[in-house]
mmCIF file of C-alpha atoms in Angstrom:
data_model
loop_
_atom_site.group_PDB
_atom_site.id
_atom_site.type_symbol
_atom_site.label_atom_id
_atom_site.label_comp_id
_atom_site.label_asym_id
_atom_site.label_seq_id
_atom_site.Cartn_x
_atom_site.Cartn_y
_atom_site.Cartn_z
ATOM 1 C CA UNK A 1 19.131 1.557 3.711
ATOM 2 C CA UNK A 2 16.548 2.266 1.361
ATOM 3 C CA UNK A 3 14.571 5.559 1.607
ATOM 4 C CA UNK A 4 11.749 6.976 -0.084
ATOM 5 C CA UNK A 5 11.150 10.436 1.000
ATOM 6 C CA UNK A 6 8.250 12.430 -0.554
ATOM 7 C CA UNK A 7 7.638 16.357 -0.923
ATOM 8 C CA UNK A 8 5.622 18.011 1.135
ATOM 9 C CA UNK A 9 1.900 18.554 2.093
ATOM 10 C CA UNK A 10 -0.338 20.807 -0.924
ATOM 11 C CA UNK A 11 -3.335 22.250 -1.350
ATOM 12 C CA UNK A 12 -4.697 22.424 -4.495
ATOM 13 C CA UNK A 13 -7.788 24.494 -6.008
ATOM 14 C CA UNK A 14 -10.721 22.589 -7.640
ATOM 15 C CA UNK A 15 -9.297 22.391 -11.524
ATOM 16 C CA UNK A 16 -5.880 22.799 -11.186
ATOM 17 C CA UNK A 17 -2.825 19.989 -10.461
ATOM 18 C CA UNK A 18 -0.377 19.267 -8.753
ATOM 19 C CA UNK A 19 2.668 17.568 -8.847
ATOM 20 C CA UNK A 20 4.350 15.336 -6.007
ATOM 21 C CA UNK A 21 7.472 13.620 -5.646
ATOM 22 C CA UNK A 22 9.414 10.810 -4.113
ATOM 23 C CA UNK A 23 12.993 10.848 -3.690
ATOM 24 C CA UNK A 24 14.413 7.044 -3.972
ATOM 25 C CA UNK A 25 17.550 6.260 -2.109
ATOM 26 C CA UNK A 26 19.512 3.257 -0.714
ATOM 27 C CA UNK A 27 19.748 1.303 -4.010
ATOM 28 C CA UNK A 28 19.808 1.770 -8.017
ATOM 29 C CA UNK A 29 16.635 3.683 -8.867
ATOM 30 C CA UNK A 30 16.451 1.851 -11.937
ATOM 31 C CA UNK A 31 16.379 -1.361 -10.565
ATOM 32 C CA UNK A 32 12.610 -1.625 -8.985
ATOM 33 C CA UNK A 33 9.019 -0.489 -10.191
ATOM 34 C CA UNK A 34 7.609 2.432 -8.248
ATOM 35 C CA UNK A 35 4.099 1.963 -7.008
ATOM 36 C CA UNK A 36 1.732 5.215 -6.457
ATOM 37 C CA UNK A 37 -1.084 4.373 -3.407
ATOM 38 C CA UNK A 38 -3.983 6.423 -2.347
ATOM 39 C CA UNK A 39 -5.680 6.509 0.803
ATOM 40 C CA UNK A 40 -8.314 9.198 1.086
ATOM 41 C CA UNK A 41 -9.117 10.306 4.641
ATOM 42 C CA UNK A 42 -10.163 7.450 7.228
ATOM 43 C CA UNK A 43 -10.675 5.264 4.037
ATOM 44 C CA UNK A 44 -7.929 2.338 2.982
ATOM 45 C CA UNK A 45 -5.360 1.646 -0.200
ATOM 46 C CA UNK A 46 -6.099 2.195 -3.670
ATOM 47 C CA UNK A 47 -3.614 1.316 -6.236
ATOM 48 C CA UNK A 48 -3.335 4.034 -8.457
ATOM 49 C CA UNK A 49 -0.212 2.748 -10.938
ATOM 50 C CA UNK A 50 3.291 1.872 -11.248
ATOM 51 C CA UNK A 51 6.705 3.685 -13.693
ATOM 52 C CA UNK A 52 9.847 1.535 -14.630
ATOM 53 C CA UNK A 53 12.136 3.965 -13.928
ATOM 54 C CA UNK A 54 14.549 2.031 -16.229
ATOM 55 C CA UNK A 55 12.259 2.561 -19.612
ATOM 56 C CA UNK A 56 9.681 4.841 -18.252
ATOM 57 C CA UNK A 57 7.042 2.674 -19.159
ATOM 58 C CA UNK A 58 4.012 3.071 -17.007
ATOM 59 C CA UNK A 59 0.165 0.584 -16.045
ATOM 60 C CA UNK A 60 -2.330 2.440 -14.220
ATOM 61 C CA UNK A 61 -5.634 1.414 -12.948
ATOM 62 C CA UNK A 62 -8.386 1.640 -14.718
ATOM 63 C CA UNK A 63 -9.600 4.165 -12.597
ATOM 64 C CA UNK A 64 -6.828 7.076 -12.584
ATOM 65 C CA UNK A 65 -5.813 6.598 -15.955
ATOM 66 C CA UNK A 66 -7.292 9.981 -17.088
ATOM 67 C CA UNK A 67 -6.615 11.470 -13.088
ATOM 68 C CA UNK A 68 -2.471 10.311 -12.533
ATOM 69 C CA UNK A 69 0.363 10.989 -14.721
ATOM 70 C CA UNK A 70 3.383 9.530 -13.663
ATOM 71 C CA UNK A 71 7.327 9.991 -14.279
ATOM 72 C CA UNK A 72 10.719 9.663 -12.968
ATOM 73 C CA UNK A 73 14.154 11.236 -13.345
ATOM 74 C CA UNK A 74 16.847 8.945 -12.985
ATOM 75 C CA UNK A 75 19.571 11.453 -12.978
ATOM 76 C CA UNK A 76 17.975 12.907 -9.727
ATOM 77 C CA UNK A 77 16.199 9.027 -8.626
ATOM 78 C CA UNK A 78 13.240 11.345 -8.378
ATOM 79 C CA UNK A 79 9.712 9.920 -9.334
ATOM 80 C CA UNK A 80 6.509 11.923 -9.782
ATOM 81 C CA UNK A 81 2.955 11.968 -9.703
ATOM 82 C CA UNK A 82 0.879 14.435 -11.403
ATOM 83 C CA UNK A 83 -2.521 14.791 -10.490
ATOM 84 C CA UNK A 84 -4.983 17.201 -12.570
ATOM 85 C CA UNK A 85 -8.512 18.313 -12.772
ATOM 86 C CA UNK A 86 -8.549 18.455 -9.095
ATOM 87 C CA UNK A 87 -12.128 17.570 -7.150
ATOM 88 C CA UNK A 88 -12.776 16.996 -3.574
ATOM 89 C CA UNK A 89 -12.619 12.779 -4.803
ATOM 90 C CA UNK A 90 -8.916 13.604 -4.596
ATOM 91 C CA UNK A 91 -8.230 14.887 -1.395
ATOM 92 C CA UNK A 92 -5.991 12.430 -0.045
ATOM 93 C CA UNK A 93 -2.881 10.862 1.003
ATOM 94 C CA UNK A 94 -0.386 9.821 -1.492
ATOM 95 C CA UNK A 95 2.166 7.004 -1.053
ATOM 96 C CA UNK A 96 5.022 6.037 -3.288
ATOM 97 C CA UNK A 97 6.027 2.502 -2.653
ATOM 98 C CA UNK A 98 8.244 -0.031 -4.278
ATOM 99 C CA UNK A 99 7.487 -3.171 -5.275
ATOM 100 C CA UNK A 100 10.605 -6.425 -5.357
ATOM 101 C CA UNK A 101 10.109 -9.293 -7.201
ATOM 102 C CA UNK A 102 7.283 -10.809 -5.010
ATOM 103 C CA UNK A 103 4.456 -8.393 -6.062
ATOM 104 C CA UNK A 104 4.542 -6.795 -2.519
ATOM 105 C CA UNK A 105 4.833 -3.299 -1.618
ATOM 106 C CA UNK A 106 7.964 -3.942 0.540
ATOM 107 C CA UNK A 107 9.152 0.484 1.016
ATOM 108 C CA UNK A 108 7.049 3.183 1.282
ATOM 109 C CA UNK A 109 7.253 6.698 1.634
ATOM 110 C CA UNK A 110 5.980 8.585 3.864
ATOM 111 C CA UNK A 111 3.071 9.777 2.486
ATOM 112 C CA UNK A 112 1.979 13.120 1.091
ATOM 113 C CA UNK A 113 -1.181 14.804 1.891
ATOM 114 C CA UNK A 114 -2.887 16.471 -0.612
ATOM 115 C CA UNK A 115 -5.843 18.833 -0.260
ATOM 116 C CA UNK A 116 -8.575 20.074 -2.611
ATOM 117 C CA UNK A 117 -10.012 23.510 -1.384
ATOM 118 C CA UNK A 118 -11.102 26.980 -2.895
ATOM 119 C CA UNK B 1 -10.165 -6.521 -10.729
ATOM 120 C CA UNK B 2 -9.906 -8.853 -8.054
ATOM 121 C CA UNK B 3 -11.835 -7.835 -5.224
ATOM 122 C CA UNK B 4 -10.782 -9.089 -1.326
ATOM 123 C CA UNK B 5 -13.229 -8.866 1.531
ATOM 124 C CA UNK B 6 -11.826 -8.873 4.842
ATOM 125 C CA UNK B 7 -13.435 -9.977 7.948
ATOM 126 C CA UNK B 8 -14.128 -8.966 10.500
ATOM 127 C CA UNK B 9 -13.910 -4.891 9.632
ATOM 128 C CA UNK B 10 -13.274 -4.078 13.481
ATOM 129 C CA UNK B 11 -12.377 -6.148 16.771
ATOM 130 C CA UNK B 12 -11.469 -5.605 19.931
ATOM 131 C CA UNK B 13 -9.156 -8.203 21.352
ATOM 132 C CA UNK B 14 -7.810 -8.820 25.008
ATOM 133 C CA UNK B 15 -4.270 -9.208 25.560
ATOM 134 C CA UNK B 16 -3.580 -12.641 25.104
ATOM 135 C CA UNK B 17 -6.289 -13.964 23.252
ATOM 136 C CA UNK B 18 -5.967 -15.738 19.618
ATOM 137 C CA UNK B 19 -6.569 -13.364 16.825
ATOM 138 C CA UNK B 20 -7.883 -14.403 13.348
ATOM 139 C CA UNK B 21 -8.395 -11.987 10.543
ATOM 140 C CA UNK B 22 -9.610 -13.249 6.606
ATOM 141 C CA UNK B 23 -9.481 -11.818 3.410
ATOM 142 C CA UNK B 24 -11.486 -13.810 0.850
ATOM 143 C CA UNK B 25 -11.090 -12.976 -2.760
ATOM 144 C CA UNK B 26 -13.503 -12.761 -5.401
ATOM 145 C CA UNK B 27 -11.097 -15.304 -7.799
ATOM 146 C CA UNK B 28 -8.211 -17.415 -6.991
ATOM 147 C CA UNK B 29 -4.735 -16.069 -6.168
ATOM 148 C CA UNK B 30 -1.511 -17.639 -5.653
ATOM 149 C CA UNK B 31 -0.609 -14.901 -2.559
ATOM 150 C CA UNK B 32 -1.586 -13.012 -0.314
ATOM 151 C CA UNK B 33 0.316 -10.201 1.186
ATOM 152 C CA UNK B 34 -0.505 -8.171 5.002
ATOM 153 C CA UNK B 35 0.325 -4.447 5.798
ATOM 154 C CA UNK B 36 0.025 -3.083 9.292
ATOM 155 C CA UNK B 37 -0.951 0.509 9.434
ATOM 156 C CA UNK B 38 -1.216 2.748 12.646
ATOM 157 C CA UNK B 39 -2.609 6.134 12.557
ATOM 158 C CA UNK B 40 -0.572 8.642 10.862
ATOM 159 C CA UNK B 41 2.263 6.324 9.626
ATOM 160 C CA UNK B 42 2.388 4.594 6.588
ATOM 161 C CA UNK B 43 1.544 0.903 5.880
ATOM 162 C CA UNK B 44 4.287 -1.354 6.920
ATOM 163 C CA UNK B 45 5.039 -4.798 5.343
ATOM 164 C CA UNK B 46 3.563 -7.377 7.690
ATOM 165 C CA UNK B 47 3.399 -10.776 6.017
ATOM 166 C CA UNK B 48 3.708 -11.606 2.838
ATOM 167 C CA UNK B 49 3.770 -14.322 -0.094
ATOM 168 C CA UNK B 50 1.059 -15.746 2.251
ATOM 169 C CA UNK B 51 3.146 -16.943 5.164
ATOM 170 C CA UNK B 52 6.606 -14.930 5.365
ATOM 171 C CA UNK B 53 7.169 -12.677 8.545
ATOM 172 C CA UNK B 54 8.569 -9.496 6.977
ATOM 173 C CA UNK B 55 11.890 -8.066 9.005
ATOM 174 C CA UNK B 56 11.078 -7.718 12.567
ATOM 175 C CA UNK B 57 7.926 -8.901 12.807
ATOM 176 C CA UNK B 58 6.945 -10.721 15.829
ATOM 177 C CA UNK B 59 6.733 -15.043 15.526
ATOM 178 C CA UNK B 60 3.472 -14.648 16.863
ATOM 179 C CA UNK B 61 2.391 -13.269 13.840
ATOM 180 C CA UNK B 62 1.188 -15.640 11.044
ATOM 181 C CA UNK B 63 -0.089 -16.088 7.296
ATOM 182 C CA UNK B 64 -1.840 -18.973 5.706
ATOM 183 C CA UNK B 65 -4.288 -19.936 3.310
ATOM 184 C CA UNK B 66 -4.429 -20.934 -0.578
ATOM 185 C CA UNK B 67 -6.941 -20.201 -3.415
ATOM 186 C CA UNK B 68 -9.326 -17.801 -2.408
ATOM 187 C CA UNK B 69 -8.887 -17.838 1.204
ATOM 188 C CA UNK B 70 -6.663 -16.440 3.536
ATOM 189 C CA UNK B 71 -5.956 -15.119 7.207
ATOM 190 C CA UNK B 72 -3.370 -13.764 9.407
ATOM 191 C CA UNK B 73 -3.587 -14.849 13.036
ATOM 192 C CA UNK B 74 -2.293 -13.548 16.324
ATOM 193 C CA UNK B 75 -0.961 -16.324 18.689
ATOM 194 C CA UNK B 76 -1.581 -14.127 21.764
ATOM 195 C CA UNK B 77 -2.476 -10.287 20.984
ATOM 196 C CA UNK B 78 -0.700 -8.083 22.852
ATOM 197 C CA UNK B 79 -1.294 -3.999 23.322
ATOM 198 C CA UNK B 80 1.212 -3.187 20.242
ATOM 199 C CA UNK B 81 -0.508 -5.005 18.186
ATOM 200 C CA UNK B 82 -3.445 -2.197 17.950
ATOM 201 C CA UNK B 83 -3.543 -1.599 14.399
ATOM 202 C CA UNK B 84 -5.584 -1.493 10.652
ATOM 203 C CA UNK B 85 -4.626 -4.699 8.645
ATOM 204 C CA UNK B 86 -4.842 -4.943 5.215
ATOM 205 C CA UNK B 87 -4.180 -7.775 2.668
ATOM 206 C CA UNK B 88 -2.935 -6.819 -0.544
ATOM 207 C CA UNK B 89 -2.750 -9.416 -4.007
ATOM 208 C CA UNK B 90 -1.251 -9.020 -7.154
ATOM 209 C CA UNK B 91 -2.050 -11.680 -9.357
ATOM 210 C CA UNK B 92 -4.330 -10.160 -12.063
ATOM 211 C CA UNK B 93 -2.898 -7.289 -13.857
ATOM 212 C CA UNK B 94 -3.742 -5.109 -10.771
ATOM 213 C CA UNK B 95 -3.082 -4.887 -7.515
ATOM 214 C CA UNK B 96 -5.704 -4.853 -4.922
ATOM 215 C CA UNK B 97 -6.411 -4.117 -1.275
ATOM 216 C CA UNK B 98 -8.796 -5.235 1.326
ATOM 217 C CA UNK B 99 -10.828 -2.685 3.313
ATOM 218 C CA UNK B 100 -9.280 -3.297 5.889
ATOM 219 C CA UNK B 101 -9.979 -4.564 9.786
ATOM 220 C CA UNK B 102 -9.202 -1.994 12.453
ATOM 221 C CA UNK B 103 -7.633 -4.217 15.744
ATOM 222 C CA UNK B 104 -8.442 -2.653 19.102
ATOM 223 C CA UNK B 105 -7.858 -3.878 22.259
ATOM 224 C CA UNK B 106 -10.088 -4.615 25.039
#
């Protein structure tokens, strides 16, 4: 059965980062894309980018491309998301999903909530 | 970017009655894919590659369209069914969601 089970909920101060993860199990980690989604409070899905796992080669939308950093360690099946310069814009929660071969976001973790406070 | 608008944004639906949601796209795609989302949980895979009833979803569920237009209908809503839908595409070089449309019942 494929899992994806993500850290737990931060808070973060206005500035800093912080770095989530998403623990892949249930298949080969190198096999599928991982897809970061964000979902800010009572708002829908933003696509924020994807990591091969395999090569570590990474997209990200246009708009988090200075916000997102992501990565993955195959020896753990661990991938991350970084997110720096913290505002209020990024309090949020953050998904991992995977995506198969038709472009769908088929697993996703359970979310992590991430809040931007002083 | 591809950008889908999806009507209505809310409803409210009796049990029973025939359920139509669309999500119209801003340029052609060749799919459309459907999450279900309740409140607190995480978006689940509804329909996808237009028409396809992920695992475990019910057969009144359904997906159609082409081009720029699609929809997901409910045969006959029923109380479960009380949910935010989203469609999702991926043909450009991004992926994209709908707004969504929050389903309540009546």
């Amino acid at each position: 059965e494929v899992q994806l089970q993500q850290s737990g909920p931060e808070v973060g101060r206005p500035g800093s980062s912080v770095k989530i993860s998403c623990k892949a199990s249930g298949y080969t980690f190198t096999d599928y894309v991982m897809n970061w989604v964000k979902q800010s409070p009572g708002q829908g899905l933003e696509w924020i980018g994807w990591i091969d796992p395999e090569y570590g080669s990474t997209d990200y939308a246009e708009k988090f491309k200075k916000k997102a950093t992501l990565t993955a360690d195959t020896s753990s099946s661990t991938a991350y998301i970084q997110l720096s310069s913290l505002t209020s814009e990024d309090t949020a929660t953050y998904f991992c999903a995977l995506t198969g071969s038709s472009y769908y976001f088929d697993y996703w973790g359970q979310g992590v909530m991430v809040t931007v406070s002083s | 970017e591809i950008v889908l608008t999806q009507s209505p944004t809310t409803m409210a639906a009796s049990p029973g009655e025939k359920v139509t949601i669309t999500c119209r796209a801003s340029s052609s795609v060749s799919y459309m894919h459907w999450y279900q989302q309740k409140p607190g949980a995480s978006p689940k895979p509804w329909i996808y590659d237009t028409s396809k009833l992920a695992s475990g979803v019910p057969n009144r569920f359904s997906g159609s369209g082409s081009g720029t237009s699609y929809s997901l209908t409910i045969s006959s809503m029923e109380t479960e069914d009380t949910a935010t839908y989203y469609c999702q595409q991926w043909s450009s070089n991004s992926p994209t969601f709908g707004a969504g449309t929050k389903l309540e019942l009546k």
